Amino acid sequence: MKNSKIVLIDRNPGRNSQTYGIARELNTDVDLIHEPSVGVLGNKGDSQCYVGVSEKVLAIHEQLRSRVGKEDKKLKMRLVQPEFTIATSDGIRNGTKEMRYSLIGREVTNESVCEHLSASGLEGTIAVVACDKPPVGTLAAILEHNRPAIIMSDGSIRPGIDSATGEAIDIISSYQIAGSSDEKLKKRIALEACPGHGSCGGMFTYNTMQTFIAVVGMQPLHMVSPASQDERRTNKYPDELIDYLSKLIENNITPRDIVTRDSIRNGIIVAMAVGGSTNIMLHAPELARAAGYDDFYKDIMSHEEFNHLSQNVVPVVVNARPFGKYSMVDIDKMGGVQVIIKDMLDAGLLNGNTITCTSETLSQQIDRLKPNKPDGDVIYSIGSPFKPTGGLRLLGGNLSPENSAILKLAGVEGGLENNIFHGKARTFDGEQSLLDTLETNPDSFEDRDMIVVRYEGPVGGPGMPEMLDSTSRITALCREKGIVVALMTDGRFSGGSVGLVIGHVGPEAALGGPIGLINDGDNIIVDLNKNTLTCSELEDDVILAERMKSWQKEVDQNGGNHPSVGEIDTRLLNNMRCNAVSAVYGAGMHPNRNLWVSSPRSVEHSGFEPSNKYKI
C-alpha cells in the first residue's frame, strides 16, 4: 500500500456534487476535489483531558486551509472536514462499572479513525490526541492505514495548588484522600486539584504514552511537554506540523517507515527510564500489532530482555509524580523530554538512526533542538539517576504463566526485603467488593496482606478496568497505619497508582488462570530476584487439580462462564467478552490474533545494542 495513492475518480456526478459542496463550504478550490485528501482529527470525551482539543484541531485546520491551493508552494490537496473520536474519562469513571469502557475506548477510537482514514482516503493526517487510550487507538489506525501522518499531544493540565499548604496537587491527591471522613477537606482538594484543562500532568499513562509516541517517531519531541493551555500549541505548532506533514507527503514517508522494531524498542527503554505506567505493556504490543509485528515478545523485545534492561541497564531519571515530586509542566520548564532523550542517546541506550515524523533521524532531531543538560532536580542523568533501576518489571511464576504480570517498581513505597515480598492472600471477586470493604471496614486489612482482585481481566470485566480508586485508598491506608498491603489483579492500574501493586496477571481468572484458584490465607511470594509471582499452595499438584476441578464445576453450572465475571448489557461489552485477547497481546479485540495482523512484516535487527553493559 505504501506506493499507492487514493484518488477520487471524476466519473460520478453524484459524488462530485458533494465534494464540490464541501469545497465551497470550506472555502477551498473546487478544482482540487480529485486530488489526494488531507485533514485533521482529534480525540474527544467527557473530561477535562479533552476540553482543549477542539481549539487545537480548528487552529491546525485553519492553517491547513490557508496552505492548500493550486498556487506554487501550496499543498495541491483536497481538504476534508475535521473529525473527532469519542472516549470515556478514566479520572471520572475509576471505581465505577463504567470504567470497563476505558480500554474499550482504545478499540472504539481505532475503529472510528480507521473508518475516517480509509473511507475518506486520506493521504495526509494530523491528529491531536488526549487522555491515554484514544492516542493509542488513533496511532494504531494510522499505522494500519499507513499513509503520511503526524501526531501532536494536546498537552497536560497544570497542577493545582493546595490553599492550606501551598503545595502542588493533582487528581491523584484527590483520590488518595477518598477514605477520609473530613468532607470539607475532600471537597476543597477536589476543587483545587485540577484547574484549567489538559490530560493528567504526572508521569501517569498519558505522559508515558505521549513520550513513547514521540520517541518512536510519530510526534515531534518538543511538542510533548508544554501544557494544554500553552500558547505554542495554537500559535506556533500548527504551521510546524503542516511543514513536517508536507515533507512526509513529498518524500512518501509512511508511519510504518517510522514505527519499526528499533523505534518501538527505543520507546520501551525510555518508558523504563521515566518510571512510566504499567499500561505501556498493553499499548506497546497493540501498536506493534498495528505496525505489522505479530508477537511483541518474539519480534520486538523478550520478557528476559525487558527485565534485564530494567534491572541492570536503565535507571529512572525523572523526579515525577506519582513516585516523585514534579509534573510534566516542570519537565517542560527544564527543557522538555528532549533533555531526557539526548542524555540517553549520549549514554548509548537508544538507537539514534531511527527515522521520525520530522523526516530527520532521532539523533538529527535532537541535534537541531539542542536540549539542555539534566538539571539534577526534576530531570536526572543516566550517570546520576533518580532511582538506580528501571521503573517496570515483568513477572512469571505459577500465578503468571504468560509472564504478563507487571509491577511498577518505581512506585513501590515499601514491603520488599531483599527484593522479596511474602504475604497472605485476601481474595475479592471483582473490584467493587474490595471497594465496599475499604469503605466500610478498612481496619480489617493487616500488614502483609496480599489483596487478590480477579474477574476484572479483558474477558472477565469485561474491559480490564483500572483500579485507581482501590490503589489510592490502599496507599492512604498504608501510610496512615504504617503497614504494607499489596495488591495483585488480572485487571490493570492507572499510571497514577503507587504501592506494591501487580496487574495484568494472566491467564485471567475468567479463562481459568491460576489467579482464580487462590484461596484466602494462601502464601503469595513476589520475588524480584527471580522476577516471579507465586502461590505456595498451588505448587502442590493435588491441591491445584482439586481447585481447578471445583472452579470448572462452577463454570459448568453457570452456563459456561464463572458466576463472578462482570455483567454484559451492551453490544460493546459483549464484543470485548467474546473477542478480547490476553494482556500479553495487548488486551485488544482481535479474536483471530494469529490469523490477522495488519500486513505482517519481517523482523530486521539493526545490530544496535543499548550500552556496553547490554548482556543477558
Tab-separated table of N, CA and C in Angstrom, residues 266-326:
chain	number	residue	atom	x	y	z
A	266	ASN	N	13.236	1.642	21.330
A	266	ASN	CA	13.606	2.932	21.922
A	266	ASN	C	12.521	3.423	22.875
A	267	GLY	N	11.259	3.339	22.423
A	267	GLY	CA	10.144	3.818	23.233
A	267	GLY	C	10.004	3.060	24.535
A	268	ILE	N	10.191	1.743	24.497
A	268	ILE	CA	10.096	0.931	25.718
A	268	ILE	C	11.213	1.300	26.691
A	269	ILE	N	12.415	1.473	26.193
A	269	ILE	CA	13.552	1.805	27.051
A	269	ILE	C	13.336	3.160	27.722
A	270	VAL	N	12.798	4.132	26.986
A	270	VAL	CA	12.507	5.434	27.585
A	270	VAL	C	11.384	5.318	28.611
A	271	ALA	N	10.380	4.484	28.348
A	271	ALA	CA	9.302	4.275	29.322
A	271	ALA	C	9.862	3.750	30.642
A	272	MET	N	10.841	2.876	30.580
A	272	MET	CA	11.502	2.413	31.803
A	272	MET	C	12.182	3.573	32.518
A	273	ALA	N	12.868	4.420	31.742
A	273	ALA	CA	13.679	5.495	32.319
A	273	ALA	C	12.830	6.586	32.955
A	274	VAL	N	11.601	6.781	32.478
A	274	VAL	CA	10.748	7.806	33.071
A	274	VAL	C	9.822	7.215	34.134
A	275	GLY	N	10.025	5.939	34.505
A	275	GLY	CA	9.169	5.315	35.508
A	275	GLY	C	7.736	5.245	35.041
A	276	GLY	N	7.553	4.905	33.774
A	276	GLY	CA	6.247	5.008	33.134
A	276	GLY	C	5.199	4.035	33.632
A	277	SER	N	3.991	4.247	33.167
A	277	SER	CA	2.820	3.477	33.563
A	277	SER	C	2.921	2.022	33.110
A	278	THR	N	2.335	1.135	33.907
A	278	THR	CA	2.256	-0.277	33.524
A	278	THR	C	1.440	-0.469	32.253
A	279	ASN	N	0.575	0.487	31.929
A	279	ASN	CA	-0.240	0.375	30.715
A	279	ASN	C	0.594	0.347	29.442
A	280	ILE	N	1.853	0.766	29.531
A	280	ILE	CA	2.720	0.710	28.357
A	280	ILE	C	2.791	-0.703	27.806
A	281	MET	N	2.677	-1.713	28.708
A	281	MET	CA	2.799	-3.085	28.249
A	281	MET	C	1.475	-3.690	27.801
A	282	LEU	N	0.432	-2.861	27.737
A	282	LEU	CA	-0.772	-3.198	26.969
A	282	LEU	C	-0.738	-2.486	25.627
A	283	HIS	N	-0.268	-1.243	25.647
A	283	HIS	CA	-0.330	-0.411	24.448
A	283	HIS	C	0.796	-0.702	23.454
A	284	ALA	N	1.987	-0.981	23.949
A	284	ALA	CA	3.099	-1.263	23.022
A	284	ALA	C	2.833	-2.522	22.193
A	285	PRO	N	2.356	-3.632	22.780
A	285	PRO	CA	2.022	-4.791	21.940
A	285	PRO	C	0.921	-4.490	20.922
A	286	GLU	N	-0.068	-3.677	21.296
A	286	GLU	CA	-1.130	-3.326	20.360
A	286	GLU	C	-0.585	-2.479	19.211
A	287	LEU	N	0.291	-1.540	19.509
A	287	LEU	CA	0.871	-0.717	18.445
A	287	LEU	C	1.814	-1.535	17.569
A	288	ALA	N	2.542	-2.478	18.177
A	288	ALA	CA	3.403	-3.357	17.388
A	288	ALA	C	2.561	-4.185	16.424
A	289	ARG	N	1.409	-4.671	16.901
A	289	ARG	CA	0.493	-5.414	16.012
A	289	ARG	C	0.064	-4.548	14.840
A	290	ALA	N	-0.348	-3.306	15.135
A	290	ALA	CA	-0.816	-2.424	14.073
A	290	ALA	C	0.303	-2.082	13.099
A	291	ALA	N	1.545	-2.111	13.586
A	291	ALA	CA	2.696	-1.841	12.723
A	291	ALA	C	3.121	-3.071	11.932
A	292	GLY	N	2.457	-4.213	12.179
A	292	GLY	CA	2.719	-5.404	11.390
A	292	GLY	C	3.529	-6.480	12.063
A	293	TYR	N	3.781	-6.337	13.363
A	293	TYR	CA	4.542	-7.361	14.093
A	293	TYR	C	3.571	-8.256	14.857
A	294	ASP	N	3.631	-9.522	14.631
A	294	ASP	CA	2.643	-10.461	15.158
A	294	ASP	C	2.747	-10.645	16.658
A	295	ASP	N	3.953	-10.715	17.183
A	295	ASP	CA	4.143	-11.073	18.585
A	295	ASP	C	5.200	-10.150	19.181
A	296	PHE	N	4.772	-9.237	20.055
A	296	PHE	CA	5.685	-8.252	20.630
A	296	PHE	C	6.898	-8.913	21.283
A	297	TYR	N	6.655	-9.934	22.099
A	297	TYR	CA	7.745	-10.524	22.890
A	297	TYR	C	8.659	-11.411	22.057
A	298	LYS	N	8.217	-11.770	20.874
A	298	LYS	CA	9.068	-12.516	19.948
A	298	LYS	C	9.768	-11.575	18.971
A	299	ASP	N	9.029	-10.587	18.466
A	299	ASP	CA	9.534	-9.744	17.390
A	299	ASP	C	10.235	-8.477	17.874
A	300	ILE	N	9.853	-7.968	19.041
A	300	ILE	CA	10.365	-6.668	19.491
A	300	ILE	C	11.328	-6.816	20.676
A	301	MET	N	10.848	-7.391	21.773
A	301	MET	CA	11.669	-7.476	22.976
A	301	MET	C	11.148	-8.608	23.860
A	302	SER	N	11.995	-9.555	24.192
A	302	SER	CA	11.584	-10.694	25.013
A	302	SER	C	11.378	-10.264	26.468
A	303	HIS	N	10.650	-11.096	27.214
A	303	HIS	CA	10.472	-10.839	28.645
A	303	HIS	C	11.826	-10.750	29.354
A	304	GLU	N	12.715	-11.670	29.008
A	304	GLU	CA	14.021	-11.703	29.665
A	304	GLU	C	14.815	-10.433	29.382
A	305	GLU	N	14.761	-9.981	28.126
A	305	GLU	CA	15.485	-8.771	27.762
A	305	GLU	C	14.884	-7.552	28.455
A	306	PHE	N	13.562	-7.484	28.497
A	306	PHE	CA	12.882	-6.381	29.172
A	306	PHE	C	13.356	-6.274	30.619
A	307	ASN	N	13.324	-7.391	31.336
A	307	ASN	CA	13.713	-7.362	32.746
A	307	ASN	C	15.201	-7.093	32.923
A	308	HIS	N	16.025	-7.617	32.029
A	308	HIS	CA	17.461	-7.348	32.119
A	308	HIS	C	17.734	-5.852	31.992
A	309	LEU	N	17.098	-5.222	31.004
A	309	LEU	CA	17.303	-3.792	30.815
A	309	LEU	C	16.835	-3.005	32.034
A	310	SER	N	15.654	-3.361	32.559
A	310	SER	CA	15.103	-2.624	33.686
A	310	SER	C	15.905	-2.838	34.963
A	311	GLN	N	16.440	-4.035	35.149
A	311	GLN	CA	17.199	-4.331	36.365
A	311	GLN	C	18.637	-3.820	36.314
A	312	ASN	N	19.255	-3.898	35.146
A	312	ASN	CA	20.708	-3.733	35.091
A	312	ASN	C	21.219	-2.573	34.249
A	313	VAL	N	20.372	-2.021	33.388
A	313	VAL	CA	20.884	-1.062	32.412
A	313	VAL	C	20.216	0.306	32.501
A	314	VAL	N	18.885	0.335	32.662
A	314	VAL	CA	18.135	1.591	32.522
A	314	VAL	C	17.624	2.067	33.890
A	315	PRO	N	18.153	3.166	34.422
A	315	PRO	CA	17.644	3.708	35.687
A	315	PRO	C	16.470	4.660	35.454
A	316	VAL	N	15.835	5.126	36.522
A	316	VAL	CA	14.787	6.143	36.440
A	316	VAL	C	15.435	7.519	36.549
A	317	VAL	N	15.112	8.418	35.616
A	317	VAL	CA	15.821	9.697	35.546
A	317	VAL	C	14.913	10.912	35.725
A	318	VAL	N	13.676	10.711	36.174
A	318	VAL	CA	12.806	11.860	36.437
A	318	VAL	C	12.246	11.777	37.860
A	319	ASN	N	12.199	12.919	38.501
A	319	ASN	CA	11.600	13.056	39.823
A	319	ASN	C	10.159	13.503	39.622
A	320	ALA	N	9.344	12.566	39.151
A	320	ALA	CA	7.996	12.931	38.696
A	320	ALA	C	6.925	12.190	39.481
A	321	ARG	N	5.784	12.834	39.628
A	321	ARG	CA	4.648	12.163	40.228
A	321	ARG	C	4.190	11.013	39.334
A	322	PRO	N	3.708	9.891	39.882
A	322	PRO	CA	3.242	9.737	41.263
A	322	PRO	C	4.318	9.295	42.261
A	323	PHE	N	5.495	8.906	41.788
A	323	PHE	CA	6.515	8.400	42.712
A	323	PHE	C	7.493	9.478	43.142
A	324	GLY	N	7.415	10.663	42.497
A	324	GLY	CA	8.299	11.768	42.811
A	324	GLY	C	7.525	13.034	43.093
A	325	LYS	N	8.133	14.172	42.803
A	325	LYS	CA	7.593	15.457	43.229
A	325	LYS	C	6.957	16.265	42.109
A	326	TYR	N	7.450	16.155	40.887
A	326	TYR	CA	7.131	17.124	39.846
A	326	TYR	C	6.172	16.582	38.787
